[in-house]
Amino acid sequence: GDADRLPMANVSRIIAQTLPKDAAVSKEARVALSACATVFVHYITELYVPVLQLPGASNAGACGRRAALESL
């Protein structure tokens, strides 16, 4: 649902930092970007969970997240 999505303030900040200042982005596009980012985060999380279950994995550190991204 909407509660799981990346907050619109974050989406707006990413858009402002990435696109030219004069770029216009519709509300529908912002919602779509938020939904896509949410799917990506959930996907990376699914890849990351098995890494945490490996012997010696004691926390959710950067190495595990990197391993999840490298497995793409």
PDB file of N, CA and C in Angstrom:
ATOM      1  N   GLY A   1       0.814  -1.200   0.000  1.00  0.00           N
ATOM      2  CA  GLY A   1       0.000   0.000   0.000  1.00  0.00           C
ATOM      3  C   GLY A   1       0.847   1.247   0.000  1.00  0.00           C
ATOM      4  N   ASP A   2       0.173   2.353   0.122  1.00  0.00           N
ATOM      5  CA  ASP A   2       0.848   3.650   0.122  1.00  0.00           C
ATOM      6  C   ASP A   2       1.797   3.810   1.308  1.00  0.00           C
ATOM      7  N   ALA A   3       1.484   3.147   2.417  1.00  0.00           N
ATOM      8  CA  ALA A   3       2.339   3.272   3.606  1.00  0.00           C
ATOM      9  C   ALA A   3       3.719   2.654   3.375  1.00  0.00           C
ATOM     10  N   ASP A   4       3.820   1.716   2.440  1.00  0.00           N
ATOM     11  CA  ASP A   4       5.093   1.044   2.159  1.00  0.00           C
ATOM     12  C   ASP A   4       5.960   1.814   1.185  1.00  0.00           C
ATOM     13  N   ARG A   5       5.398   2.811   0.537  1.00  0.00           N
ATOM     14  CA  ARG A   5       6.127   3.519  -0.518  1.00  0.00           C
ATOM     15  C   ARG A   5       7.152   4.492   0.046  1.00  0.00           C
ATOM     16  N   LEU A   6       8.153   4.762  -0.773  1.00  0.00           N
ATOM     17  CA  LEU A   6       9.137   5.796  -0.468  1.00  0.00           C
ATOM     18  C   LEU A   6       8.385   7.114  -0.284  1.00  0.00           C
ATOM     19  N   PRO A   7       8.655   7.855   0.785  1.00  0.00           N
ATOM     20  CA  PRO A   7       7.928   9.113   1.013  1.00  0.00           C
ATOM     21  C   PRO A   7       8.084  10.087  -0.157  1.00  0.00           C
ATOM     22  N   MET A   8       7.010  10.782  -0.469  1.00  0.00           N
ATOM     23  CA  MET A   8       7.010  11.713  -1.595  1.00  0.00           C
ATOM     24  C   MET A   8       8.040  12.828  -1.405  1.00  0.00           C
ATOM     25  N   ALA A   9       8.322  13.206  -0.169  1.00  0.00           N
ATOM     26  CA  ALA A   9       9.357  14.222   0.069  1.00  0.00           C
ATOM     27  C   ALA A   9      10.716  13.717  -0.422  1.00  0.00           C
ATOM     28  N   ASN A  10      10.996  12.442  -0.196  1.00  0.00           N
ATOM     29  CA  ASN A  10      12.256  11.859  -0.677  1.00  0.00           C
ATOM     30  C   ASN A  10      12.277  11.815  -2.198  1.00  0.00           C
ATOM     31  N   VAL A  11      11.139  11.430  -2.797  1.00  0.00           N
ATOM     32  CA  VAL A  11      11.043  11.387  -4.250  1.00  0.00           C
ATOM     33  C   VAL A  11      11.290  12.780  -4.829  1.00  0.00           C
ATOM     34  N   SER A  12      10.663  13.779  -4.244  1.00  0.00           N
ATOM     35  CA  SER A  12      10.833  15.157  -4.722  1.00  0.00           C
ATOM     36  C   SER A  12      12.282  15.612  -4.603  1.00  0.00           C
ATOM     37  N   ARG A  13      12.945  15.236  -3.511  1.00  0.00           N
ATOM     38  CA  ARG A  13      14.345  15.612  -3.320  1.00  0.00           C
ATOM     39  C   ARG A  13      15.233  14.939  -4.368  1.00  0.00           C
ATOM     40  N   ILE A  14      14.986  13.654  -4.643  1.00  0.00           N
ATOM     41  CA  ILE A  14      15.762  12.939  -5.659  1.00  0.00           C
ATOM     42  C   ILE A  14      15.560  13.576  -7.024  1.00  0.00           C
ATOM     43  N   ILE A  15      14.324  13.911  -7.351  1.00  0.00           N
ATOM     44  CA  ILE A  15      14.025  14.556  -8.629  1.00  0.00           C
ATOM     45  C   ILE A  15      14.735  15.894  -8.720  1.00  0.00           C
ATOM     46  N   ALA A  16      14.660  16.695  -7.663  1.00  0.00           N
ATOM     47  CA  ALA A  16      15.284  18.021  -7.670  1.00  0.00           C
ATOM     48  C   ALA A  16      16.802  17.931  -7.818  1.00  0.00           C
ATOM     49  N   GLN A  17      17.413  16.901  -7.228  1.00  0.00           N
ATOM     50  CA  GLN A  17      18.863  16.744  -7.290  1.00  0.00           C
ATOM     51  C   GLN A  17      19.335  16.136  -8.609  1.00  0.00           C
ATOM     52  N   THR A  18      18.446  15.473  -9.318  1.00  0.00           N
ATOM     53  CA  THR A  18      18.831  14.715 -10.503  1.00  0.00           C
ATOM     54  C   THR A  18      18.494  15.403 -11.814  1.00  0.00           C
ATOM     55  N   LEU A  19      17.316  15.962 -11.892  1.00  0.00           N
ATOM     56  CA  LEU A  19      16.843  16.548 -13.148  1.00  0.00           C
ATOM     57  C   LEU A  19      17.193  18.029 -13.229  1.00  0.00           C
ATOM     58  N   PRO A  20      17.205  18.574 -14.421  1.00  0.00           N
ATOM     59  CA  PRO A  20      17.431  20.018 -14.557  1.00  0.00           C
ATOM     60  C   PRO A  20      16.359  20.811 -13.797  1.00  0.00           C
ATOM     61  N   LYS A  21      16.739  21.998 -13.355  1.00  0.00           N
ATOM     62  CA  LYS A  21      15.837  22.829 -12.547  1.00  0.00           C
ATOM     63  C   LYS A  21      14.526  23.143 -13.247  1.00  0.00           C
ATOM     64  N   ASP A  22      14.535  23.231 -14.568  1.00  0.00           N
ATOM     65  CA  ASP A  22      13.321  23.603 -15.300  1.00  0.00           C
ATOM     66  C   ASP A  22      12.488  22.392 -15.724  1.00  0.00           C
ATOM     67  N   ALA A  23      12.855  21.203 -15.272  1.00  0.00           N
ATOM     68  CA  ALA A  23      12.101  19.997 -15.627  1.00  0.00           C
ATOM     69  C   ALA A  23      10.799  19.956 -14.832  1.00  0.00           C
ATOM     70  N   ALA A  24       9.726  19.648 -15.521  1.00  0.00           N
ATOM     71  CA  ALA A  24       8.423  19.506 -14.873  1.00  0.00           C
ATOM     72  C   ALA A  24       8.122  18.017 -14.732  1.00  0.00           C
ATOM     73  N   VAL A  25       7.727  17.614 -13.545  1.00  0.00           N
ATOM     74  CA  VAL A  25       7.421  16.210 -13.279  1.00  0.00           C
ATOM     75  C   VAL A  25       6.020  16.156 -12.679  1.00  0.00           C
ATOM     76  N   SER A  26       5.148  15.412 -13.325  1.00  0.00           N
ATOM     77  CA  SER A  26       3.759  15.328 -12.872  1.00  0.00           C
ATOM     78  C   SER A  26       3.641  14.545 -11.572  1.00  0.00           C
ATOM     79  N   LYS A  27       2.516  14.724 -10.897  1.00  0.00           N
ATOM     80  CA  LYS A  27       2.259  13.979  -9.680  1.00  0.00           C
ATOM     81  C   LYS A  27       2.222  12.483  -9.973  1.00  0.00           C
ATOM     82  N   GLU A  28       1.647  12.115 -11.112  1.00  0.00           N
ATOM     83  CA  GLU A  28       1.579  10.710 -11.483  1.00  0.00           C
ATOM     84  C   GLU A  28       2.972  10.113 -11.669  1.00  0.00           C
ATOM     85  N   ALA A  29       3.881  10.889 -12.248  1.00  0.00           N
ATOM     86  CA  ALA A  29       5.253  10.422 -12.435  1.00  0.00           C
ATOM     87  C   ALA A  29       5.960  10.267 -11.094  1.00  0.00           C
ATOM     88  N   ARG A  30       5.701  11.173 -10.173  1.00  0.00           N
ATOM     89  CA  ARG A  30       6.304  11.071  -8.841  1.00  0.00           C
ATOM     90  C   ARG A  30       5.801   9.824  -8.118  1.00  0.00           C
ATOM     91  N   VAL A  31       4.503   9.553  -8.234  1.00  0.00           N
ATOM     92  CA  VAL A  31       3.922   8.362  -7.612  1.00  0.00           C
ATOM     93  C   VAL A  31       4.509   7.109  -8.245  1.00  0.00           C
ATOM     94  N   ALA A  32       4.655   7.107  -9.570  1.00  0.00           N
ATOM     95  CA  ALA A  32       5.235   5.954 -10.267  1.00  0.00           C
ATOM     96  C   ALA A  32       6.685   5.731  -9.839  1.00  0.00           C
ATOM     97  N   LEU A  33       7.458   6.807  -9.718  1.00  0.00           N
ATOM     98  CA  LEU A  33       8.847   6.694  -9.266  1.00  0.00           C
ATOM     99  C   LEU A  33       8.907   6.136  -7.852  1.00  0.00           C
ATOM    100  N   SER A  34       8.022   6.599  -6.997  1.00  0.00           N
ATOM    101  CA  SER A  34       7.964   6.096  -5.632  1.00  0.00           C
ATOM    102  C   SER A  34       7.646   4.602  -5.619  1.00  0.00           C
ATOM    103  N   ALA A  35       6.699   4.192  -6.445  1.00  0.00           N
ATOM    104  CA  ALA A  35       6.328   2.780  -6.508  1.00  0.00           C
ATOM    105  C   ALA A  35       7.491   1.934  -7.020  1.00  0.00           C
ATOM    106  N   CYS A  36       8.179   2.403  -8.052  1.00  0.00           N
ATOM    107  CA  CYS A  36       9.325   1.663  -8.597  1.00  0.00           C
ATOM    108  C   CYS A  36      10.449   1.551  -7.585  1.00  0.00           C
ATOM    109  N   ALA A  37      10.732   2.629  -6.891  1.00  0.00           N
ATOM    110  CA  ALA A  37      11.783   2.605  -5.873  1.00  0.00           C
ATOM    111  C   ALA A  37      11.425   1.637  -4.757  1.00  0.00           C
ATOM    112  N   THR A  38      10.161   1.593  -4.401  1.00  0.00           N
ATOM    113  CA  THR A  38       9.709   0.678  -3.357  1.00  0.00           C
ATOM    114  C   THR A  38       9.905  -0.772  -3.789  1.00  0.00           C
ATOM    115  N   VAL A  39       9.554  -1.085  -5.024  1.00  0.00           N
ATOM    116  CA  VAL A  39       9.750  -2.438  -5.540  1.00  0.00           C
ATOM    117  C   VAL A  39      11.235  -2.791  -5.518  1.00  0.00           C
ATOM    118  N   PHE A  40      12.092  -1.847  -5.917  1.00  0.00           N
ATOM    119  CA  PHE A  40      13.534  -2.092  -5.925  1.00  0.00           C
ATOM    120  C   PHE A  40      14.048  -2.362  -4.513  1.00  0.00           C
ATOM    121  N   VAL A  41      13.619  -1.570  -3.551  1.00  0.00           N
ATOM    122  CA  VAL A  41      14.057  -1.766  -2.164  1.00  0.00           C
ATOM    123  C   VAL A  41      13.593  -3.127  -1.655  1.00  0.00           C
ATOM    124  N   HIS A  42      12.371  -3.513  -1.956  1.00  0.00           N
ATOM    125  CA  HIS A  42      11.880  -4.823  -1.527  1.00  0.00           C
ATOM    126  C   HIS A  42      12.682  -5.944  -2.186  1.00  0.00           C
ATOM    127  N   TYR A  43      13.025  -5.770  -3.449  1.00  0.00           N
ATOM    128  CA  TYR A  43      13.806  -6.780  -4.167  1.00  0.00           C
ATOM    129  C   TYR A  43      15.192  -6.936  -3.550  1.00  0.00           C
ATOM    130  N   ILE A  44      15.853  -5.827  -3.291  1.00  0.00           N
ATOM    131  CA  ILE A  44      17.184  -5.883  -2.666  1.00  0.00           C
ATOM    132  C   ILE A  44      17.091  -6.518  -1.287  1.00  0.00           C
ATOM    133  N   THR A  45      16.030  -6.209  -0.566  1.00  0.00           N
ATOM    134  CA  THR A  45      15.837  -6.803   0.756  1.00  0.00           C
ATOM    135  C   THR A  45      15.697  -8.315   0.646  1.00  0.00           C
ATOM    136  N   GLU A  46      14.955  -8.785  -0.349  1.00  0.00           N
ATOM    137  CA  GLU A  46      14.799 -10.233  -0.553  1.00  0.00           C
ATOM    138  C   GLU A  46      16.143 -10.891  -0.869  1.00  0.00           C
ATOM    139  N   LEU A  47      16.992 -10.189  -1.606  1.00  0.00           N
ATOM    140  CA  LEU A  47      18.319 -10.726  -1.896  1.00  0.00           C
ATOM    141  C   LEU A  47      19.208 -10.716  -0.661  1.00  0.00           C
ATOM    142  N   TYR A  48      18.983  -9.753   0.216  1.00  0.00           N
ATOM    143  CA  TYR A  48      19.850  -9.527   1.365  1.00  0.00           C
ATOM    144  C   TYR A  48      19.551 -10.475   2.520  1.00  0.00           C
ATOM    145  N   VAL A  49      18.309 -10.914   2.667  1.00  0.00           N
ATOM    146  CA  VAL A  49      17.934 -11.770   3.786  1.00  0.00           C
ATOM    147  C   VAL A  49      18.789 -13.041   3.851  1.00  0.00           C
ATOM    148  N   PRO A  50      19.006 -13.745   2.733  1.00  0.00           N
ATOM    149  CA  PRO A  50      19.864 -14.948   2.821  1.00  0.00           C
ATOM    150  C   PRO A  50      21.299 -14.632   3.255  1.00  0.00           C
ATOM    151  N   VAL A  51      21.801 -13.467   2.908  1.00  0.00           N
ATOM    152  CA  VAL A  51      23.152 -13.076   3.317  1.00  0.00           C
ATOM    153  C   VAL A  51      23.222 -12.979   4.840  1.00  0.00           C
ATOM    154  N   LEU A  52      22.158 -12.473   5.451  1.00  0.00           N
ATOM    155  CA  LEU A  52      22.131 -12.352   6.912  1.00  0.00           C
ATOM    156  C   LEU A  52      22.066 -13.708   7.599  1.00  0.00           C
ATOM    157  N   GLN A  53      21.613 -14.727   6.876  1.00  0.00           N
ATOM    158  CA  GLN A  53      21.484 -16.055   7.471  1.00  0.00           C
ATOM    159  C   GLN A  53      22.751 -16.891   7.326  1.00  0.00           C
ATOM    160  N   LEU A  54      23.770 -16.351   6.670  1.00  0.00           N
ATOM    161  CA  LEU A  54      25.035 -17.073   6.524  1.00  0.00           C
ATOM    162  C   LEU A  54      25.761 -17.137   7.862  1.00  0.00           C
ATOM    163  N   PRO A  55      26.543 -18.185   8.080  1.00  0.00           N
ATOM    164  CA  PRO A  55      27.326 -18.267   9.316  1.00  0.00           C
ATOM    165  C   PRO A  55      28.251 -17.051   9.446  1.00  0.00           C
ATOM    166  N   GLY A  56      28.267 -16.477  10.610  1.00  0.00           N
ATOM    167  CA  GLY A  56      29.135 -15.342  10.870  1.00  0.00           C
ATOM    168  C   GLY A  56      28.513 -13.996  10.534  1.00  0.00           C
ATOM    169  N   ALA A  57      27.352 -13.990   9.928  1.00  0.00           N
ATOM    170  CA  ALA A  57      26.679 -12.720   9.623  1.00  0.00           C
ATOM    171  C   ALA A  57      25.948 -12.272  10.876  1.00  0.00           C
ATOM    172  N   SER A  58      26.454 -11.230  11.502  1.00  0.00           N
ATOM    173  CA  SER A  58      25.886 -10.826  12.788  1.00  0.00           C
ATOM    174  C   SER A  58      25.070  -9.540  12.711  1.00  0.00           C
ATOM    175  N   ASN A  59      25.203  -8.790  11.625  1.00  0.00           N
ATOM    176  CA  ASN A  59      24.441  -7.547  11.548  1.00  0.00           C
ATOM    177  C   ASN A  59      24.151  -7.192  10.099  1.00  0.00           C
ATOM    178  N   ALA A  60      23.422  -6.133   9.928  1.00  0.00           N
ATOM    179  CA  ALA A  60      23.035  -5.682   8.584  1.00  0.00           C
ATOM    180  C   ALA A  60      24.037  -4.639   8.099  1.00  0.00           C
ATOM    181  N   GLY A  61      25.271  -5.036   7.900  1.00  0.00           N
ATOM    182  CA  GLY A  61      26.318  -4.101   7.505  1.00  0.00           C
ATOM    183  C   GLY A  61      26.387  -3.864   6.016  1.00  0.00           C
ATOM    184  N   ALA A  62      27.259  -2.972   5.649  1.00  0.00           N
ATOM    185  CA  ALA A  62      27.424  -2.575   4.254  1.00  0.00           C
ATOM    186  C   ALA A  62      27.903  -3.730   3.386  1.00  0.00           C
ATOM    187  N   CYS A  63      28.707  -4.627   3.922  1.00  0.00           N
ATOM    188  CA  CYS A  63      29.214  -5.746   3.126  1.00  0.00           C
ATOM    189  C   CYS A  63      28.077  -6.633   2.629  1.00  0.00           C
ATOM    190  N   GLY A  64      27.113  -6.894   3.473  1.00  0.00           N
ATOM    191  CA  GLY A  64      25.981  -7.715   3.084  1.00  0.00           C
ATOM    192  C   GLY A  64      25.120  -7.045   2.046  1.00  0.00           C
ATOM    193  N   ARG A  65      24.906  -5.761   2.200  1.00  0.00           N
ATOM    194  CA  ARG A  65      24.121  -5.013   1.192  1.00  0.00           C
ATOM    195  C   ARG A  65      24.853  -5.005  -0.134  1.00  0.00           C
ATOM    196  N   ARG A  66      26.148  -4.865  -0.071  1.00  0.00           N
ATOM    197  CA  ARG A  66      26.943  -4.884  -1.307  1.00  0.00           C
ATOM    198  C   ARG A  66      26.851  -6.242  -1.978  1.00  0.00           C
ATOM    199  N   ALA A  67      26.924  -7.306  -1.185  1.00  0.00           N
ATOM    200  CA  ALA A  67      26.812  -8.648  -1.741  1.00  0.00           C
ATOM    201  C   ALA A  67      25.448  -8.844  -2.406  1.00  0.00           C
ATOM    202  N   ALA A  68      24.398  -8.307  -1.811  1.00  0.00           N
ATOM    203  CA  ALA A  68      23.063  -8.418  -2.394  1.00  0.00           C
ATOM    204  C   ALA A  68      23.008  -7.686  -3.731  1.00  0.00           C
ATOM    205  N   LEU A  69      23.587  -6.502  -3.792  1.00  0.00           N
ATOM    206  CA  LEU A  69      23.600  -5.741  -5.045  1.00  0.00           C
ATOM    207  C   LEU A  69      24.450  -6.426  -6.096  1.00  0.00           C
ATOM    208  N   GLU A  70      25.569  -7.006  -5.675  1.00  0.00           N
ATOM    209  CA  GLU A  70      26.435  -7.678  -6.641  1.00  0.00           C
ATOM    210  C   GLU A  70      25.804  -8.954  -7.188  1.00  0.00           C
ATOM    211  N   SER A  71      24.835  -9.500  -6.491  1.00  0.00           N
ATOM    212  CA  SER A  71      24.189 -10.729  -6.966  1.00  0.00           C
ATOM    213  C   SER A  71      23.145 -10.444  -8.046  1.00  0.00           C
ATOM    214  N   LEU A  72      22.885  -9.184  -8.329  1.00  0.00           N
ATOM    215  CA  LEU A  72      21.887  -8.847  -9.350  1.00  0.00           C
ATOM    216  C   LEU A  72      22.312  -9.368 -10.669  1.00  0.00           C
TER     217      LEU A  72
END
